[in-house]
Coordinates of N, CA, C and O in Angstrom, one line a residue:
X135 N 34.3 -50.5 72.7 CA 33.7 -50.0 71.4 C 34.2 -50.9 70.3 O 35.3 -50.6 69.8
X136 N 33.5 -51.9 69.8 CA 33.9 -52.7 68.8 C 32.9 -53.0 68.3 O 33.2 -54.0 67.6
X137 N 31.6 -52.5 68.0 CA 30.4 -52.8 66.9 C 31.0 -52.6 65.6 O 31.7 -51.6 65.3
X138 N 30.7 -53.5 64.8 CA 30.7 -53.0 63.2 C 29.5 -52.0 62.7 O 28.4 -52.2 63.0
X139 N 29.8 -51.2 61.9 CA 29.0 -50.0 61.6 C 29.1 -50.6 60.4 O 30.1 -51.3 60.1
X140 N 27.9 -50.5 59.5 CA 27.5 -50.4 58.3 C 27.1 -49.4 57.6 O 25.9 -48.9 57.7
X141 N 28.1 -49.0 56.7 CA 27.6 -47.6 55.9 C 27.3 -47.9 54.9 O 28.0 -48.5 54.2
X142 N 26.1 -47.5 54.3 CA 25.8 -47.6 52.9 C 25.4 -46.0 52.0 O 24.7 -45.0 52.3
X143 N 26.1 -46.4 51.0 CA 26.3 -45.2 50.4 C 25.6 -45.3 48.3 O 26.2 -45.7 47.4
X144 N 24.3 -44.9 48.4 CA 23.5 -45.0 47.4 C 24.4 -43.4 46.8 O 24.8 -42.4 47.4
X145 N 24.5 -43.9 45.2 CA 25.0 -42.9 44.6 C 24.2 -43.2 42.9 O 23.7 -44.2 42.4
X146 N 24.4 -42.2 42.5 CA 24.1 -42.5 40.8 C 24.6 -41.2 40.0 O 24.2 -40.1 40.1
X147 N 25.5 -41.6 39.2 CA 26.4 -39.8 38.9 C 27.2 -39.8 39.4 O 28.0 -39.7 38.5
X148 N 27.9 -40.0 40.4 CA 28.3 -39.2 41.6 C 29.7 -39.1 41.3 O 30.5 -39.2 42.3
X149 N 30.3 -39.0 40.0 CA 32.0 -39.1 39.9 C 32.2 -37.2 40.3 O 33.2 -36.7 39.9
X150 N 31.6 -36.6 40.8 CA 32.1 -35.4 41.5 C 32.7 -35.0 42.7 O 33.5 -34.2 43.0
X151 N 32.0 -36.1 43.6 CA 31.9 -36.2 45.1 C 32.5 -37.4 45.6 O 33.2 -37.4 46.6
X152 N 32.1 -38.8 44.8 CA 32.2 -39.8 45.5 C 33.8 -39.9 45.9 O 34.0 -40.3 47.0
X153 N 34.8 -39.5 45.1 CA 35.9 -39.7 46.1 C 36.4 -39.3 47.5 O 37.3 -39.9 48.1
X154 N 35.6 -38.0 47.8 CA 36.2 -37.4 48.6 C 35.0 -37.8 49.9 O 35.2 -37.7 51.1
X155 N 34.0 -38.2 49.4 CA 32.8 -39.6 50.4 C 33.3 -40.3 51.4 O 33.3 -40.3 52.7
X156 N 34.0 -41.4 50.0 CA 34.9 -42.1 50.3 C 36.1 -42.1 51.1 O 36.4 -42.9 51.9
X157 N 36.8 -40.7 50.8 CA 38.2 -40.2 51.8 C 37.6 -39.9 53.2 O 38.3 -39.4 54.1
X158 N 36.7 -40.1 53.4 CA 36.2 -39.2 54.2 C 35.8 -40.8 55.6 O 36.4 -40.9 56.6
X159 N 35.1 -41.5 55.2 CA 35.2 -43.1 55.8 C 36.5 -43.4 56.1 O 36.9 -43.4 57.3
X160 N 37.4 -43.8 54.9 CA 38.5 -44.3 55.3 C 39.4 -43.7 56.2 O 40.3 -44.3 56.9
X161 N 39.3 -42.4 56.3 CA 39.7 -41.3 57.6 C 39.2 -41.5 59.0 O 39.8 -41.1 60.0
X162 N 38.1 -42.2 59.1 CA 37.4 -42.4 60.2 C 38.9 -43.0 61.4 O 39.7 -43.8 61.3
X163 N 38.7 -42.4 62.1 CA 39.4 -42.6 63.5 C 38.6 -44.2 64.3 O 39.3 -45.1 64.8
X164 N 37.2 -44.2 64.1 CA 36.7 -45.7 64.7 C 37.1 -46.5 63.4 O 36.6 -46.1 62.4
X165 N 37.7 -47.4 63.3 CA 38.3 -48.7 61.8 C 36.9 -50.0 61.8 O 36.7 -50.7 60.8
X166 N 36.0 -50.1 63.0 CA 35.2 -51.3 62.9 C 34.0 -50.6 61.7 O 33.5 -49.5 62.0
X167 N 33.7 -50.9 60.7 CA 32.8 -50.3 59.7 C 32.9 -51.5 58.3 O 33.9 -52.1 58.0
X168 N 31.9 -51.4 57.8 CA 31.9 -52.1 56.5 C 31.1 -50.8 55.4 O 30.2 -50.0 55.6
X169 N 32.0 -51.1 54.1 CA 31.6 -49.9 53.3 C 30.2 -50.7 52.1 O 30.5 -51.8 51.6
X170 N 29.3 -50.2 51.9 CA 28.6 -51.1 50.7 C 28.4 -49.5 49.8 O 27.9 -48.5 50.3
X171 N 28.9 -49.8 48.1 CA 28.4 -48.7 47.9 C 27.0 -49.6 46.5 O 27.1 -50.5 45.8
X172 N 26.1 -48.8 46.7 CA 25.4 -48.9 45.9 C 24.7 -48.0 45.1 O 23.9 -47.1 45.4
X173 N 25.4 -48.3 43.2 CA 25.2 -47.7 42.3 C 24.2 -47.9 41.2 O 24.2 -49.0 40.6
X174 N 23.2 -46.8 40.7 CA 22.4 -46.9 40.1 C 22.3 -47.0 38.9 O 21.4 -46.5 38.2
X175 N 23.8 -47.8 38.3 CA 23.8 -48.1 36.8 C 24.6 -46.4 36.0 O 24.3 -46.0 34.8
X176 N 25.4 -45.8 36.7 CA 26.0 -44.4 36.8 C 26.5 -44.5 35.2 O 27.1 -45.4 34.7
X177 N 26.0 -43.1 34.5 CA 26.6 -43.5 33.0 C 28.1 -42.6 33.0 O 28.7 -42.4 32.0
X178 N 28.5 -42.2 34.1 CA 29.5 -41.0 34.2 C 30.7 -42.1 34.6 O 30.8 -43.2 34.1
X179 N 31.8 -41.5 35.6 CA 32.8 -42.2 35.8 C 32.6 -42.7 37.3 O 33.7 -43.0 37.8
X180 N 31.7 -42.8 37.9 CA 31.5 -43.2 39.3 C 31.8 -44.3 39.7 O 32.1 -44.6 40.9
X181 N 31.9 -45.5 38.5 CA 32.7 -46.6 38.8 C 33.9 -47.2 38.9 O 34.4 -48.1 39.5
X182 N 34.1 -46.1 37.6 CA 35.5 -46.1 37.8 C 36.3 -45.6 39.3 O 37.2 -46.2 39.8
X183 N 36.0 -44.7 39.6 CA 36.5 -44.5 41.1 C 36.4 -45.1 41.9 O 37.3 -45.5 42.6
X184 N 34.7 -45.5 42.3 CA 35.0 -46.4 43.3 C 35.6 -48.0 43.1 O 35.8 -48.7 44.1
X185 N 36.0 -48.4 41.8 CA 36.8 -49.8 41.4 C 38.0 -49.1 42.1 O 38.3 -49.6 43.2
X186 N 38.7 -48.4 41.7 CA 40.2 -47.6 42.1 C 40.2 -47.7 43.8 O 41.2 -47.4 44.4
X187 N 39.0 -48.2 44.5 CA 39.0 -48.3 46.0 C 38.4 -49.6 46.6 O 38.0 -49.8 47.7
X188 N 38.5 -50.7 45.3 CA 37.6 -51.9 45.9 C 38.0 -52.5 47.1 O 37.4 -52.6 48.2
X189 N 39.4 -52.7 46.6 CA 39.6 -53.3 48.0 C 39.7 -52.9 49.6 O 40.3 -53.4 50.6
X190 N 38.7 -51.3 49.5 CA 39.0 -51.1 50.9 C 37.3 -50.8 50.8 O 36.9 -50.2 51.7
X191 N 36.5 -51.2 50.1 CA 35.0 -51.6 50.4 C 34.5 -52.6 50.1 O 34.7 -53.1 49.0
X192 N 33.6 -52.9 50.9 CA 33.3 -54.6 51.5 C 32.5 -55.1 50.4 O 32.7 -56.3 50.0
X193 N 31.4 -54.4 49.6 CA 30.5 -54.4 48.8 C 30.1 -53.4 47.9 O 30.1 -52.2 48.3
X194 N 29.7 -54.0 46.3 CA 29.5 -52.8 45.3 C 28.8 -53.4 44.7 O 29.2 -54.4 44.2
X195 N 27.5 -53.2 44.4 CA 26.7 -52.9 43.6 C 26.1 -52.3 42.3 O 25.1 -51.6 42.6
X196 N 26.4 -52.3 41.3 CA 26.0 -51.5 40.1 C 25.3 -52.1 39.0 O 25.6 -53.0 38.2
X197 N 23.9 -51.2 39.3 CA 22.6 -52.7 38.3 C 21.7 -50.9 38.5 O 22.0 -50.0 39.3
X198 N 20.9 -50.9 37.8 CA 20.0 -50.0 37.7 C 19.1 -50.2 38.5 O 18.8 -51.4 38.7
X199 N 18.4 -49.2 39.4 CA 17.6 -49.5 40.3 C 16.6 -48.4 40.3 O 16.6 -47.7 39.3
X200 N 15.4 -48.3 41.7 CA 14.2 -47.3 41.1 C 14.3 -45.9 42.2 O 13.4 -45.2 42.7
X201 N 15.6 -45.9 42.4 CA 15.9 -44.4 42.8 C 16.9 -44.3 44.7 O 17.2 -45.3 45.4
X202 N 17.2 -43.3 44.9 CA 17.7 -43.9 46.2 C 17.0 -44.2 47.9 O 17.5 -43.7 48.9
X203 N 16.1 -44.9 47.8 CA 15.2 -45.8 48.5 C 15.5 -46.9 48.4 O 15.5 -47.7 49.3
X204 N 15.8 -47.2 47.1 CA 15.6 -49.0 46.1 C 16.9 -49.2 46.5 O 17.4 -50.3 46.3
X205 N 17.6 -48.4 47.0 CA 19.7 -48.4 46.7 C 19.5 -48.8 48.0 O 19.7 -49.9 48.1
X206 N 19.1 -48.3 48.9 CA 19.4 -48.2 50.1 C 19.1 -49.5 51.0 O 19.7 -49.9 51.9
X207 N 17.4 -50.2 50.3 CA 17.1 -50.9 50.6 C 18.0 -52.2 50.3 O 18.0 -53.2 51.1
X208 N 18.9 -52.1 49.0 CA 19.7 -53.2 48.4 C 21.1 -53.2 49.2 O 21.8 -54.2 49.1
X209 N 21.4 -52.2 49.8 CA 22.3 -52.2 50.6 C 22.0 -52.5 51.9 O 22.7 -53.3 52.4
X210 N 21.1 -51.9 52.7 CA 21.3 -52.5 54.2 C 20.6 -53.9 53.9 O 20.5 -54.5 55.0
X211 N 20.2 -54.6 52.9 CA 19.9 -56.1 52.9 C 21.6 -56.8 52.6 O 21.8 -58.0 52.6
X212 N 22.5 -55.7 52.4 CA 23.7 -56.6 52.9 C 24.4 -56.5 53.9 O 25.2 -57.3 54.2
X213 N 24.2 -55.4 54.5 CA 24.7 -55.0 55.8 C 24.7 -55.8 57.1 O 23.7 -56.1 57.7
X214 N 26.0 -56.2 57.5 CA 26.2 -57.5 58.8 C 26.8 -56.4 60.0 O 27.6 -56.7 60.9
X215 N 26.1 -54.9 59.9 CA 26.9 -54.4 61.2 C 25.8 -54.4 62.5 O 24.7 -54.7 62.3
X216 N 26.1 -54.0 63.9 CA 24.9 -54.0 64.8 C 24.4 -52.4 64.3 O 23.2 -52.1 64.5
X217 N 25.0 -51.7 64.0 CA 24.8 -50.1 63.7 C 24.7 -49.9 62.0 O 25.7 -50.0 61.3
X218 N 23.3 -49.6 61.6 CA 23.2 -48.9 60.2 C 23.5 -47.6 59.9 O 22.8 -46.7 60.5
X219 N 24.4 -47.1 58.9 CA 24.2 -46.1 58.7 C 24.3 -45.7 56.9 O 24.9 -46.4 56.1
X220 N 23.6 -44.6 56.6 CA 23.4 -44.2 55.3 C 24.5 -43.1 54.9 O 25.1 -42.6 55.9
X221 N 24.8 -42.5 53.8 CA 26.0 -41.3 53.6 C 25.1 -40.9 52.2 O 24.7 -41.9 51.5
X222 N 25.0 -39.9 51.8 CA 24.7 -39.4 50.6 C 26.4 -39.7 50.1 O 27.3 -39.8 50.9
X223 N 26.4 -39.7 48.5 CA 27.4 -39.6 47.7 C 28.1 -39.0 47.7 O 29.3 -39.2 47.6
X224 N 27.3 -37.4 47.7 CA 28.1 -36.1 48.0 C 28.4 -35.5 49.3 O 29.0 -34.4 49.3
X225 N 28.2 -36.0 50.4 CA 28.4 -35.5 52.0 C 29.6 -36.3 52.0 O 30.1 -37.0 51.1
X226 N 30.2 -36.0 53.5 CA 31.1 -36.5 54.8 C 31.3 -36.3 55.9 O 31.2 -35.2 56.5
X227 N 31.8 -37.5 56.4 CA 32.4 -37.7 57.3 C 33.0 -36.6 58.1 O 33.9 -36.1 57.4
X228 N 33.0 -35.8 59.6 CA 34.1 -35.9 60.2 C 34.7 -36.9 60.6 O 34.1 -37.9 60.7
X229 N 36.4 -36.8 60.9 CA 37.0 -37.9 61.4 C 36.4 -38.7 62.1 O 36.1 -39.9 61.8
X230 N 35.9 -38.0 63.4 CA 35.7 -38.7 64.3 C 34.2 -39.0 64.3 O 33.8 -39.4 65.4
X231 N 33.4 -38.9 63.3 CA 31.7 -39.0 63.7 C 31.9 -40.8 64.2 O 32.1 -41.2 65.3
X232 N 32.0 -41.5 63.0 CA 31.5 -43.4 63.7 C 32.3 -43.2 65.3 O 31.6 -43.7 66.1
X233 N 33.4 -42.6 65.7 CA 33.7 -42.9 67.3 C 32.5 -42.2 67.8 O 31.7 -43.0 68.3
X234 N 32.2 -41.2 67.8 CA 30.9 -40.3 68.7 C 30.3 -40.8 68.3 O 30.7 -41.9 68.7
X235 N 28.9 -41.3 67.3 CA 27.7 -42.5 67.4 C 27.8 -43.8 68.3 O 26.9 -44.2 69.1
X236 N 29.4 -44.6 68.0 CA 29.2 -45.5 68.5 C 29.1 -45.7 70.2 O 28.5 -46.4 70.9
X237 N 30.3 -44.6 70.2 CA 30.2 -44.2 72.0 C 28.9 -44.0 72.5 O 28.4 -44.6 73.5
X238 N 28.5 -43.4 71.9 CA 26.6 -42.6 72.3 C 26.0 -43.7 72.4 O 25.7 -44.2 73.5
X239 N 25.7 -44.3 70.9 CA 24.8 -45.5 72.0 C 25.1 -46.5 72.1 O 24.4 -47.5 71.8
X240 N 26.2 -46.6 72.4 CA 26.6 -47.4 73.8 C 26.4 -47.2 75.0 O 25.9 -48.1 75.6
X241 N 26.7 -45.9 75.5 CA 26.4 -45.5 76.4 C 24.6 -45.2 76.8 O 24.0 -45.4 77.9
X242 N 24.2 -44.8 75.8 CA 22.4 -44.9 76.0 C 22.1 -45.9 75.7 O 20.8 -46.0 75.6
X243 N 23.0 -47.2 75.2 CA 22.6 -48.7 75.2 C 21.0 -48.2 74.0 O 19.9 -48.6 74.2
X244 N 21.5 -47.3 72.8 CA 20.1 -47.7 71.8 C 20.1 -48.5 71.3 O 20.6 -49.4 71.9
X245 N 19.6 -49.0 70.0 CA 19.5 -49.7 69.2 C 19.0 -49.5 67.8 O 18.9 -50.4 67.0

């Protein structure tokens, strides 16, 4: 199990939630993953938080965009993992979810 997972995480607002998003990834028990977050020009403190965590995600984005479709799209066009995945701003992680996806299809060899 060594794919890189690609999470992208479209937010706009989101200084309520996004830290605990965030804690929630970096807890991941699987470590192969790349973080992109992409922000919709947030007039709140949302960047400020996630600046307080640059260095433990791969990519950041903050430009006004046309909602989270337009985010998402701007994120998996940066995304280099074999595995995409999306996170709302305000959800998470269990520890262990990226180990059970990646196991799974692996083993059902999806794509």
């Amino acid at each position: 199990m060594s794919a890189l997972v690609s999470i992208v995480i479209p937010v706009y607002n989101g200084q309520e939630y996004i830290k605990e998003t965030l804690d929630s990834i970096f807890n991941q028990h699987y470590r192969n993953f790349e973080i992109i977050v992409v922000d919709g020009a947030s007039t709140d403190s949302t960047m400020e938080i996630v600046n307080r965590h640059k260095g433990l995600i791969d990519v950041v984005i903050s430009e006004k965009d046309e909602g989270m479709y337009d985010a998402l799209r701007k994120g998996f066009d940066k995304a280099t993992g074999e595995y995409l995945c999306y996170i709302n701003a305000d959800d998470r992680l269990l520890p262990y979810t990226l180990e059970e996806v990646v196991k799974t299809f692996e083993k059902k060899q999806c794509d």
